Coordinates of C-alpha atoms in Angstrom, one line a residue:
M1 CA -14.5 -8.5 -6.0
I2 CA -11.0 -10.1 -6.3
G3 CA -9.1 -8.3 -9.1
K4 CA -11.3 -5.2 -9.0
V5 CA -9.4 -1.9 -9.4
F6 CA -10.6 1.3 -7.7
N7 CA -9.7 4.7 -9.1
N8 CA -7.5 2.9 -11.7
R9 CA -5.0 2.4 -8.9
Y10 CA -6.1 0.2 -6.0
K11 CA -6.4 -3.5 -7.0
I12 CA -8.0 -6.0 -4.6
I13 CA -5.9 -9.1 -4.1
E14 CA -7.6 -11.2 -1.4
K15 CA -10.2 -10.9 1.4
L16 CA -8.7 -10.5 4.9
G17 CA -11.9 -10.5 7.0
S18 CA -15.0 -8.6 7.8
G19 CA -16.7 -6.7 10.5
G20 CA -20.2 -5.6 11.3
T21 CA -20.3 -2.8 8.8
A22 CA -17.3 -3.3 6.4
I23 CA -15.3 -5.9 4.6
V24 CA -11.5 -5.7 4.6
Y25 CA -9.3 -6.7 1.7
R26 CA -5.6 -6.9 1.0
G27 CA -4.8 -4.9 -2.1
Q28 CA -2.0 -3.4 -4.2
D29 CA -1.4 0.3 -5.0
L30 CA -0.5 0.0 -8.7
L31 CA 1.0 3.5 -8.8
L32 CA 3.4 3.2 -5.8
N33 CA 3.7 -0.6 -6.1
R34 CA 3.0 -1.3 -2.4
M35 CA 0.7 -3.5 -0.4
I36 CA -2.4 -1.8 1.1
T37 CA -5.6 -2.5 3.0
I38 CA -8.9 -1.6 1.4
K39 CA -11.9 -1.3 3.7
I40 CA -15.3 -1.4 1.9
L41 CA -18.6 -0.5 3.5
R42 CA -21.0 -3.4 3.3
E43 CA -23.6 -3.1 0.5
E44 CA -26.6 -3.1 2.9
Y45 CA -25.2 0.1 4.4
A46 CA -24.2 1.9 1.2
N47 CA -27.3 4.1 1.3
N48 CA -27.5 4.5 5.1
T49 CA -26.6 8.1 5.8
D50 CA -25.6 7.3 9.4
F51 CA -23.2 4.5 8.5
I52 CA -21.8 6.5 5.5
R53 CA -21.2 9.4 7.9
R54 CA -19.4 7.2 10.4
F55 CA -17.4 5.5 7.6
R56 CA -16.2 8.8 6.2
H57 CA -15.6 10.1 9.7
E58 CA -13.1 7.3 10.3
A59 CA -11.1 8.3 7.3
Q60 CA -11.2 11.9 8.2
A61 CA -10.2 11.2 11.8
V62 CA -7.2 9.1 11.0
A63 CA -6.1 11.1 8.0
S64 CA -5.2 13.9 10.4
L65 CA -3.0 11.5 12.4
S66 CA 0.5 10.4 11.6
H67 CA 2.1 8.1 14.1
S68 CA 4.0 4.8 14.0
N69 CA 1.4 3.2 16.4
I70 CA -1.7 4.2 14.3
V71 CA -2.6 2.5 11.1
G72 CA -2.3 5.2 8.4
V73 CA -5.1 6.2 6.0
Y74 CA -3.9 6.9 2.4
D75 CA -7.1 7.7 0.5
V76 CA -10.9 7.5 0.6
G77 CA -13.3 7.2 -2.3
F78 CA -16.7 6.3 -3.7
E79 CA -17.1 4.2 -6.9
E80 CA -20.0 2.0 -8.3
N81 CA -22.1 2.7 -5.1
M82 CA -19.2 1.4 -2.9
H83 CA -17.6 3.5 -0.2
Y84 CA -13.9 2.5 0.5
I85 CA -11.0 3.6 2.6
V86 CA -7.4 2.8 1.5
M87 CA -5.1 2.2 4.5
E88 CA -1.7 1.0 5.5
F89 CA -1.2 -2.7 5.2
V90 CA 0.0 -4.4 8.4
E91 CA 1.2 -8.0 8.0
G92 CA 0.5 -9.8 11.2
E93 CA -2.6 -10.4 13.3
S94 CA -4.9 -8.7 15.8
L95 CA -3.9 -8.5 19.4
K96 CA -7.1 -10.5 20.2
D97 CA -5.8 -13.4 18.0
Y98 CA -2.4 -13.0 19.5
I99 CA -3.8 -13.4 23.0
R100 CA -5.9 -16.3 22.0
R101 CA -2.8 -18.0 20.6
K102 CA -0.5 -17.3 23.5
G103 CA -2.8 -17.1 26.5
M104 CA -1.2 -15.0 29.3
I105 CA 1.4 -12.6 28.0
S106 CA 4.4 -11.9 30.2
S107 CA 4.6 -8.5 32.0
P108 CA 7.6 -7.2 29.9
E109 CA 5.9 -8.0 26.6
A110 CA 2.5 -6.8 27.7
C111 CA 4.0 -3.5 29.0
D112 CA 5.8 -3.0 25.7
I113 CA 2.6 -3.5 23.7
A114 CA 0.6 -1.3 26.0
I115 CA 3.1 1.5 26.0
Q116 CA 3.0 1.4 22.1
I117 CA -0.9 1.5 22.2
L118 CA -0.8 4.4 24.7
A119 CA 1.7 6.3 22.4
G120 CA -0.8 6.0 19.6
V121 CA -3.7 7.0 21.8
Q122 CA -1.8 10.0 23.2
H123 CA -1.1 11.2 19.6
A124 CA -4.8 10.9 18.8
H125 CA -5.8 12.8 22.0
E126 CA -3.2 15.6 21.2
H127 CA -5.1 16.0 17.9
G128 CA -8.4 16.2 19.7
I129 CA -9.7 12.7 18.8
I130 CA -11.1 10.1 21.2
H131 CA -11.2 6.6 19.9
R132 CA -14.2 5.3 22.0
D133 CA -13.9 1.7 20.8
L134 CA -10.4 0.6 21.9
K135 CA -10.3 -3.2 22.2
S136 CA -7.8 -6.0 21.5
H137 CA -9.6 -6.6 18.2
N138 CA -8.7 -3.1 17.1
I139 CA -5.0 -3.4 17.8
L140 CA -2.9 -4.9 14.9
M141 CA 0.4 -6.6 15.7
S142 CA 3.0 -6.6 12.9
K143 CA 5.4 -9.5 12.6
D144 CA 8.2 -7.4 14.1
G145 CA 6.1 -6.7 17.2
Q146 CA 4.9 -3.2 16.5
A147 CA 1.4 -2.5 17.8
K148 CA -0.9 -0.2 15.7
V149 CA -4.3 1.2 16.7
T150 CA -7.0 1.0 14.0
D151 CA -10.8 1.3 13.5
F152 CA -11.6 4.8 14.5
G153 CA -15.1 4.3 13.1
I154 CA -16.9 5.8 16.2
A155 CA -14.2 8.3 17.2
V156 CA -15.2 11.8 18.2
G157 CA -13.6 15.1 18.8
M158 CA -13.1 16.2 22.4
S159 CA -15.1 19.3 21.7
D160 CA -18.2 17.4 20.6
V161 CA -21.1 17.1 23.0
T162 CA -21.7 13.4 22.7
L163 CA -23.5 10.7 24.6
T164 CA -22.6 7.0 24.2
Y165 CA -25.9 6.0 22.5
N166 CA -26.5 6.6 18.8
T167 CA -29.8 7.1 17.0
S168 CA -30.3 3.4 16.7
S169 CA -30.3 3.1 20.5
R170 CA -27.3 0.8 20.5
I171 CA -24.2 1.2 22.7
M172 CA -21.3 2.7 20.8
G173 CA -18.4 0.6 21.7
S174 CA -17.7 -3.0 22.7
V175 CA -19.4 -4.1 25.9
H176 CA -16.3 -6.0 27.3
Y177 CA -14.1 -2.9 27.0
I178 CA -16.6 0.0 27.5
S179 CA -16.1 2.5 30.2
P180 CA -18.7 3.0 33.0
E181 CA -19.5 6.5 31.8
Q182 CA -20.3 5.1 28.3
V183 CA -22.6 2.5 29.8
Q184 CA -24.4 5.2 31.8
G185 CA -24.8 7.5 28.8
Q186 CA -22.5 10.2 30.1
A187 CA -20.2 12.4 28.1
V188 CA -17.1 10.6 26.7
T189 CA -13.6 12.0 27.4
E190 CA -10.0 10.9 26.8
K191 CA -10.2 9.1 30.1
S192 CA -12.8 6.7 28.6
D193 CA -10.0 5.5 26.3
I194 CA -7.7 5.1 29.3
Y195 CA -10.3 2.8 30.9
S196 CA -10.4 0.6 27.7
V197 CA -6.6 0.4 27.5
G198 CA -6.7 -0.8 31.1
V199 CA -9.1 -3.6 30.0
I200 CA -6.7 -4.5 27.2
I201 CA -3.7 -4.7 29.5
Y202 CA -5.8 -6.8 31.9
E203 CA -6.7 -9.2 29.1
M204 CA -3.0 -9.5 28.0
L205 CA -1.7 -10.2 31.6
T206 CA -4.4 -12.7 32.6
G207 CA -5.6 -14.2 29.3
R208 CA -9.2 -13.3 30.2
L209 CA -11.5 -10.3 30.3
P210 CA -12.1 -8.6 33.6
F211 CA -15.9 -8.9 33.5
L212 CA -17.8 -11.9 32.0
G213 CA -21.5 -12.6 31.7
E214 CA -24.3 -14.3 29.8
T215 CA -25.7 -11.1 28.3
P216 CA -24.4 -7.7 27.3
I217 CA -26.5 -6.1 30.0
S218 CA -24.8 -8.2 32.8
I219 CA -21.4 -7.4 31.4
A220 CA -22.1 -3.7 31.1
M221 CA -23.5 -3.5 34.6
Q222 CA -20.3 -5.0 36.0
H223 CA -18.3 -2.1 34.5
V224 CA -20.6 0.2 36.5
Q225 CA -20.7 -1.6 39.9
G226 CA -18.6 -4.9 39.6
E227 CA -15.6 -5.6 41.8
L228 CA -12.3 -6.1 39.8
I229 CA -10.2 -9.1 40.6
L230 CA -6.7 -7.7 40.3
P231 CA -4.3 -9.2 37.7
H232 CA -1.7 -10.4 40.1
Q233 CA -4.4 -12.4 41.9
L234 CA -5.1 -14.3 38.7
N235 CA -1.5 -14.5 37.6
P236 CA 1.0 -14.6 40.5
K237 CA 3.9 -13.7 38.1
I238 CA 2.5 -10.2 37.8
S239 CA 3.8 -7.7 40.4
M240 CA 1.4 -5.6 42.6
A241 CA 2.9 -2.5 41.0
V242 CA 1.7 -3.5 37.5
S243 CA -1.7 -4.5 39.0
Y244 CA -1.9 -1.1 40.5
V245 CA -1.5 0.6 37.1
V246 CA -4.3 -1.5 35.6
M247 CA -6.6 -0.9 38.6
R248 CA -6.1 2.8 38.5
A249 CA -6.8 2.9 34.7
M250 CA -10.0 1.0 35.3
R251 CA -11.5 3.0 38.2
K252 CA -15.2 3.7 38.0
N253 CA -14.7 7.4 38.5
P254 CA -12.9 9.0 35.4
D255 CA -11.4 11.7 37.7
S256 CA -9.5 8.9 39.6
R257 CA -7.9 7.5 36.5
Y258 CA -4.6 8.7 34.9
A259 CA -4.8 12.2 33.6
G260 CA -3.7 11.1 30.1
A261 CA -2.1 8.3 28.1
K262 CA 1.4 9.6 28.6
E263 CA 1.1 9.6 32.4
M264 CA -0.3 6.1 32.3
A265 CA 2.6 5.0 30.0
D266 CA 5.2 6.5 32.3
A267 CA 3.6 4.7 35.3
L268 CA 3.4 1.4 33.5
R269 CA 7.0 1.7 32.3
A270 CA 8.2 2.4 35.9
A271 CA 6.1 -0.5 37.3
C272 CA 7.5 -3.0 34.7
E273 CA 11.1 -1.8 35.2
S274 CA 10.7 -2.3 39.0
E275 CA 9.2 -5.7 38.4
M276 CA 12.1 -6.8 36.1
N277 CA 14.7 -5.4 38.6
G278 CA 13.0 -7.1 41.5
Q279 CA 12.5 -3.8 43.3
A280 CA 9.5 -2.4 45.1
A281 CA 7.6 0.2 43.0
G282 CA 7.4 2.6 45.9
A283 CA 4.7 3.5 48.4
A284 CA 2.2 4.9 45.9
F285 CA 0.2 1.8 45.3
S286 CA 0.6 0.4 48.8
E287 CA -0.8 3.6 50.3
D288 CA -3.6 4.0 47.7
E289 CA -7.0 3.5 49.4
G290 CA -8.6 2.2 46.2
F291 CA -5.9 -0.4 45.8
K292 CA -6.3 -1.5 49.4
K293 CA -10.0 -1.9 49.0
A294 CA -9.5 -3.9 45.8
L295 CA -7.0 -6.2 47.5
A296 CA -9.5 -6.7 50.4
V297 CA -12.2 -7.9 48.1
T298 CA -10.6 -11.3 47.7
K299 CA -9.3 -11.6 51.2
P300 CA -11.4 -13.4 53.8
A301 CA -12.9 -11.0 56.3
A302 CA -11.6 -11.2 59.8
R303 CA -14.1 -12.0 62.5
K304 CA -14.9 -9.1 64.7
Q305 CA -16.0 -9.2 68.3
A306 CA -19.5 -8.0 69.1
R307 CA -19.5 -4.4 70.4
P308 CA -22.1 -2.7 72.5
A309 CA -24.8 -1.1 70.5
R310 CA -25.0 2.7 70.2
P311 CA -28.7 3.3 69.4
R312 CA -28.5 6.9 68.3
Q313 CA -25.4 6.4 66.0
L314 CA -26.8 3.2 64.7
D315 CA -30.1 4.8 63.7
K316 CA -28.2 7.5 61.9
K317 CA -26.1 4.9 60.1
R318 CA -29.2 3.0 59.2
I319 CA -30.9 6.1 57.8
L320 CA -27.8 6.9 55.7
I321 CA -27.4 3.3 54.5
L322 CA -31.0 3.1 53.5
A323 CA -30.9 6.5 51.8
G324 CA -27.8 5.5 49.9
A325 CA -29.2 2.2 48.9
G326 CA -32.4 3.9 47.7
V327 CA -30.4 6.2 45.5
L328 CA -28.3 3.3 44.2
L329 CA -31.4 1.3 43.4
I330 CA -32.9 4.2 41.5
V331 CA -29.6 4.6 39.5
L332 CA -29.4 0.9 38.8
L333 CA -33.1 0.8 37.7
L334 CA -32.5 3.7 35.3
V335 CA -29.3 2.0 34.0
V336 CA -30.9 -1.4 33.6
G337 CA -33.9 0.2 31.9
S338 CA -31.7 2.1 29.5
L339 CA -29.6 -1.0 28.8
T340 CA -32.6 -3.1 28.2
G341 CA -33.8 -0.8 25.5
I342 CA -30.3 -0.3 24.1
L343 CA -29.3 -4.0 24.0
G344 CA -32.7 -5.4 23.0
G345 CA -33.7 -7.1 26.3
G346 CA -36.6 -9.5 25.8
K347 CA -36.1 -9.6 22.0
T348 CA -35.2 -12.6 20.0
T349 CA -33.0 -13.1 17.0
E350 CA -32.2 -15.8 14.5
V351 CA -28.8 -17.6 14.8
P352 CA -26.8 -17.3 11.6
G353 CA -25.0 -20.3 10.1
V354 CA -21.2 -19.8 10.5
V355 CA -19.8 -23.4 10.1
G356 CA -17.1 -23.3 7.5
D357 CA -16.5 -19.5 7.9
M358 CA -13.3 -17.9 9.2
L359 CA -13.6 -16.9 12.8
S360 CA -13.5 -13.2 12.0
D361 CA -16.4 -13.5 9.6
A362 CA -18.3 -15.6 12.0
E363 CA -17.9 -13.1 14.8
A364 CA -19.1 -10.3 12.5
K365 CA -22.2 -12.3 11.6
M366 CA -23.0 -12.9 15.3
E367 CA -22.4 -9.3 16.1
D368 CA -24.9 -8.2 13.4
K369 CA -27.5 -10.4 15.2
H370 CA -26.5 -9.0 18.6
L371 CA -25.1 -12.3 19.8
L372 CA -22.0 -12.9 21.9
V373 CA -19.3 -15.4 20.9
D374 CA -17.2 -17.9 23.0
V375 CA -14.5 -19.7 21.2
E376 CA -13.1 -23.2 21.8
Y377 CA -10.1 -24.3 19.8
V378 CA -9.5 -27.9 18.7
T379 CA -6.9 -29.7 16.6
S380 CA -8.2 -30.5 13.1
D381 CA -7.1 -31.1 9.6
Q382 CA -9.1 -28.0 8.6
E383 CA -7.4 -24.7 8.1
N384 CA -6.5 -22.7 11.2
G385 CA -9.4 -20.3 12.1
I386 CA -12.2 -22.2 10.4
V387 CA -15.4 -22.7 12.4
L388 CA -16.1 -26.4 12.8
E389 CA -19.2 -26.3 15.0
Q390 CA -21.7 -23.9 16.6
S391 CA -23.5 -24.6 19.9
V392 CA -26.9 -23.4 18.5
K393 CA -28.0 -24.5 15.1
E394 CA -28.5 -22.1 12.2
G395 CA -32.0 -20.6 12.1
E396 CA -32.9 -21.2 15.8
K397 CA -34.5 -18.3 17.7
V398 CA -32.6 -17.2 20.8
S399 CA -32.6 -14.1 23.1
V400 CA -30.6 -11.1 22.0
G401 CA -27.3 -11.1 23.9
R402 CA -27.1 -15.0 24.0
T403 CA -23.6 -16.4 24.0
I404 CA -23.0 -18.9 21.1
T405 CA -20.0 -21.2 21.5
L406 CA -18.0 -21.7 18.3
T407 CA -15.6 -24.7 17.9
V408 CA -12.7 -23.4 15.8
S409 CA -9.9 -25.3 14.2
K410 CA -6.4 -24.5 15.3
G411 CA -5.0 -26.6 12.5
A412 CA -3.3 -30.0 12.5
A413 CA -1.2 -31.4 15.3
T414 CA 2.0 -29.4 15.6
I415 CA 5.6 -29.8 16.5
P416 CA 8.2 -27.1 17.2
M417 CA 10.4 -26.1 14.3
P418 CA 14.0 -27.0 15.1
D419 CA 16.8 -24.4 14.9
V420 CA 19.1 -25.2 12.0
M421 CA 20.4 -21.6 11.4
G422 CA 24.1 -21.7 11.1
A423 CA 24.3 -25.5 10.7
T424 CA 25.8 -27.1 7.7
R425 CA 23.6 -28.3 4.9
K426 CA 24.1 -31.9 5.8
I427 CA 23.3 -31.4 9.5
A428 CA 20.2 -29.3 8.7
E429 CA 18.9 -32.0 6.3
L430 CA 19.5 -34.8 8.9
T431 CA 17.8 -32.8 11.6
L432 CA 14.7 -32.1 9.6
T433 CA 14.6 -35.7 8.3
N434 CA 14.7 -37.1 11.8
K435 CA 11.7 -34.8 12.7
N436 CA 9.8 -36.0 9.6
I437 CA 9.7 -32.4 8.4
M438 CA 9.6 -31.9 4.6
Y439 CA 11.9 -29.1 3.3
N440 CA 13.0 -27.2 0.2
I441 CA 16.5 -25.8 -0.1
T442 CA 17.5 -22.7 -2.1
E443 CA 21.1 -21.8 -2.6
Q444 CA 22.3 -18.2 -2.8
Y445 CA 25.6 -16.4 -2.7
D446 CA 26.7 -14.7 0.5
E447 CA 29.7 -12.5 1.0
E448 CA 30.1 -13.3 4.7
K449 CA 28.8 -16.9 5.3
P450 CA 30.8 -19.9 4.2
R451 CA 29.6 -22.3 1.6
N452 CA 27.0 -24.8 2.7
E453 CA 26.0 -22.9 5.9
V454 CA 22.2 -22.4 6.5
I455 CA 21.6 -18.6 6.4
F456 CA 17.8 -18.6 6.5
Q457 CA 15.0 -20.8 7.7
S458 CA 11.2 -20.5 7.6
P459 CA 9.3 -21.1 9.8
E460 CA 11.5 -19.6 12.6
A461 CA 12.9 -21.9 15.3
G462 CA 10.5 -22.7 18.1
V463 CA 7.3 -21.9 16.0
D464 CA 4.7 -24.6 16.2
I465 CA 4.2 -26.1 12.8
A466 CA 1.8 -28.6 11.3
L467 CA 3.2 -32.0 10.3
D468 CA 2.6 -31.3 6.7
T469 CA 4.5 -28.0 6.7
V470 CA 7.2 -27.7 4.1
A471 CA 10.2 -25.8 5.7
E472 CA 12.2 -23.4 3.5
L473 CA 16.0 -23.3 3.9
V474 CA 18.5 -21.0 2.2
V475 CA 22.0 -22.3 2.0
S476 CA 25.1 -20.2 1.3
L477 CA 27.1 -20.7 -1.8
G478 CA 29.8 -18.4 -0.4
P479 CA 30.9 -15.2 -2.1
E480 CA 29.6 -14.6 -5.6
P481 CA 32.2 -15.9 -8.2
I482 CA 34.5 -13.5 -10.0
S483 CA 36.6 -14.2 -13.1
I484 CA 40.3 -15.1 -12.4
I485 CA 43.2 -16.9 -14.0
M486 CA 43.7 -20.4 -12.5
P487 CA 46.8 -20.2 -10.2
D488 CA 49.5 -22.8 -10.5
L489 CA 49.4 -25.3 -7.6
L490 CA 51.8 -27.9 -9.2
G491 CA 54.8 -28.7 -7.1
Q492 CA 53.2 -27.5 -3.8
T493 CA 52.1 -29.6 -1.0
P494 CA 48.4 -29.5 0.0
D495 CA 49.2 -27.4 3.0
E496 CA 51.2 -24.9 0.9
A497 CA 48.3 -24.7 -1.6
N498 CA 45.5 -24.4 0.9
P499 CA 45.7 -20.6 1.4
V500 CA 45.3 -20.1 -2.3
I501 CA 42.4 -22.6 -2.4
E502 CA 40.6 -20.9 0.4
E503 CA 41.2 -17.4 -0.9
N504 CA 39.6 -18.3 -4.2
N505 CA 36.9 -20.4 -2.5
F506 CA 37.8 -23.4 -4.7
V507 CA 35.7 -26.6 -4.0
I508 CA 38.0 -29.7 -3.9
L509 CA 35.9 -32.5 -5.4
T510 CA 38.5 -35.3 -5.3
T511 CA 42.0 -35.8 -4.2
T512 CA 43.8 -38.9 -5.7
Y513 CA 47.4 -40.2 -5.6
G514 CA 49.5 -41.3 -8.5
V515 CA 53.1 -42.0 -9.7
S516 CA 55.0 -38.9 -10.9
Y517 CA 58.5 -38.8 -12.3
D518 CA 58.5 -35.0 -12.3
Y519 CA 57.3 -34.1 -8.8
A520 CA 58.5 -35.4 -5.4
E521 CA 56.3 -37.5 -3.2
G522 CA 53.6 -35.4 -1.5
E523 CA 53.6 -32.6 -4.1
I524 CA 50.6 -31.8 -6.3
C525 CA 51.4 -33.2 -9.7
E526 CA 48.1 -32.7 -11.5
Q527 CA 45.2 -30.2 -11.2
S528 CA 41.9 -30.5 -13.2
I529 CA 42.0 -26.9 -14.3
A530 CA 45.3 -26.2 -15.9
P531 CA 47.4 -23.2 -14.6
G532 CA 46.8 -20.0 -16.5
T533 CA 43.3 -21.1 -17.7
P534 CA 40.5 -18.5 -17.3
T535 CA 38.1 -19.7 -14.5
K536 CA 36.1 -18.3 -11.6
T537 CA 36.4 -18.2 -7.8
G538 CA 34.4 -21.1 -6.3
A539 CA 35.2 -23.4 -9.2
E540 CA 35.3 -27.2 -8.5
L541 CA 38.8 -28.6 -8.6
S542 CA 40.3 -32.1 -8.5
L543 CA 43.9 -32.7 -7.5
T544 CA 46.4 -35.5 -7.8
I545 CA 49.2 -35.9 -5.2
S546 CA 52.5 -37.4 -6.3
E547 CA 53.6 -40.8 -4.8
G548 CA 57.0 -40.4 -6.3
P549 CA 58.5 -42.1 -9.3
G550 CA 57.6 -45.6 -8.3
P551 CA 59.3 -48.8 -9.9
Q552 CA 61.6 -47.9 -12.9
S553 CA 62.7 -50.2 -15.7
K554 CA 66.5 -51.0 -16.0
T555 CA 68.3 -52.3 -19.0
H556 CA 71.7 -54.1 -19.3
N557 CA 73.3 -55.5 -22.5
V558 CA 74.6 -59.1 -22.1
R559 CA 76.9 -60.4 -24.8
W560 CA 77.7 -64.1 -25.3
V561 CA 80.0 -65.5 -27.9
V562 CA 78.7 -68.9 -29.1
T563 CA 81.4 -71.3 -30.2
G564 CA 80.9 -72.7 -33.7
D565 CA 81.3 -76.4 -32.8
G566 CA 77.8 -77.2 -33.9
G567 CA 76.7 -78.5 -30.5
G568 CA 73.9 -77.2 -28.2
H569 CA 74.7 -74.9 -25.2
N570 CA 72.7 -73.7 -22.2
V571 CA 72.9 -70.0 -21.4
I572 CA 71.9 -69.0 -17.8
I573 CA 71.4 -65.3 -17.0
R574 CA 70.8 -64.4 -13.3
V575 CA 69.5 -60.9 -12.5
S576 CA 69.4 -59.5 -8.9
D577 CA 68.0 -56.1 -7.8

């Protein structure tokens, strides 16, 4: 598939991952020369009219939307029995992977992400589209922190009369994020999306999902009747105000939730601002009966003194309680009966082999077999995200809904990348060498940064890197050279010449000292590039500083008249200086 070109325009570059019904690739739009995402319906569903309808519906649903927090759809097509959608390419990771990597996310960051998600959801709702499958897997996080909603595969219009079960008797939506009304087969509204966003915020703030269980049935039932542990009770750093927003979004009764995504975003923004400012968020949450009850769930009940019995009232209460319990039991039996059929209660499935697969591919395979996945990360010399082990062997028969634990590599042991931005080249090299980090250095001209200053580093400071990571540094060469005539520095002292040297960004290689009869001591008497010679700014230059004239030779003529007596004579000449 790599290298294939659709419609003489969309070229597949590499596989990014896969889901239950489609495989996702990174591609290139050859016409517009930009990166794209190409989503291709799996071959086994290429002739399935239901899946084809949903696949095309996703393209049609998103094509009508244009928002910075929704992944855009550019094109849709069919070629060589393959259905494909061409979408915006988002360089980054899913919010699910981001949570797995970071654990609990701080309130300010979680609020910022959630408000972006709600902005995209609000835009979809304004155009009559309900997502129905919002989950952290379907939120893409770009490298600059922008959240984008994707995967509108089971979205519906608000005017459609729709239940949450499809013709294959499977729940439409992910069981960990699904709203109570979807579990019970009731009509879906925009408030169903509000509930799912509440689950996503809960997951960000606490690092875990609100409801856990061994089977999809047990998880789904908790959405209907389970008590919610509030986020601030799991993470004390979260304020009660933020907890209240999450609790209200996740109320069982849709009418008790926020009226819309914008109202929820405004409430979340106010709660986070009050938390950051250390202020109370007002009386709204403290007076809310639902919030009081939720708080009371985890508080020990106070002992009450025995009171005299009131037979008549007690009998009435008993009748009401029994009647209510009977109704609840009937409802639960109906729900459990439906869920058992929907989720395959009592059926078995064969565990697929996923060792060696990327986690996203492994999850898709497990989902196809109606199995749940739990992930444990370990340090390994294998690539980050590779499945190393699975708790149940390939080919074994297990009950539908069984949780399979996958041991996944988080890469080799890591160390934090030091901050060398703004350091000199020598300091940066010494810092990385002391940390045993390999590096490459690229030099480039920069109009603002001085020569030899580090102006870029990758990875960024603070990022955990494997010990075999090769860091990339870019070092400034200073401003790009321009042609000039070499100025005359002769006869100037170094201090006098320095402004000219700096202005032209000359690099002084060597400075030596020598005897000069033409220049006074301390003056420049030689320069390696002669004055008036064509050169460039930033040129390398060597200078010689005069030591003065030094010792000079002296001559004196001495005349001596030798007598002609034929005898020998000694001549002594004494010189003093």
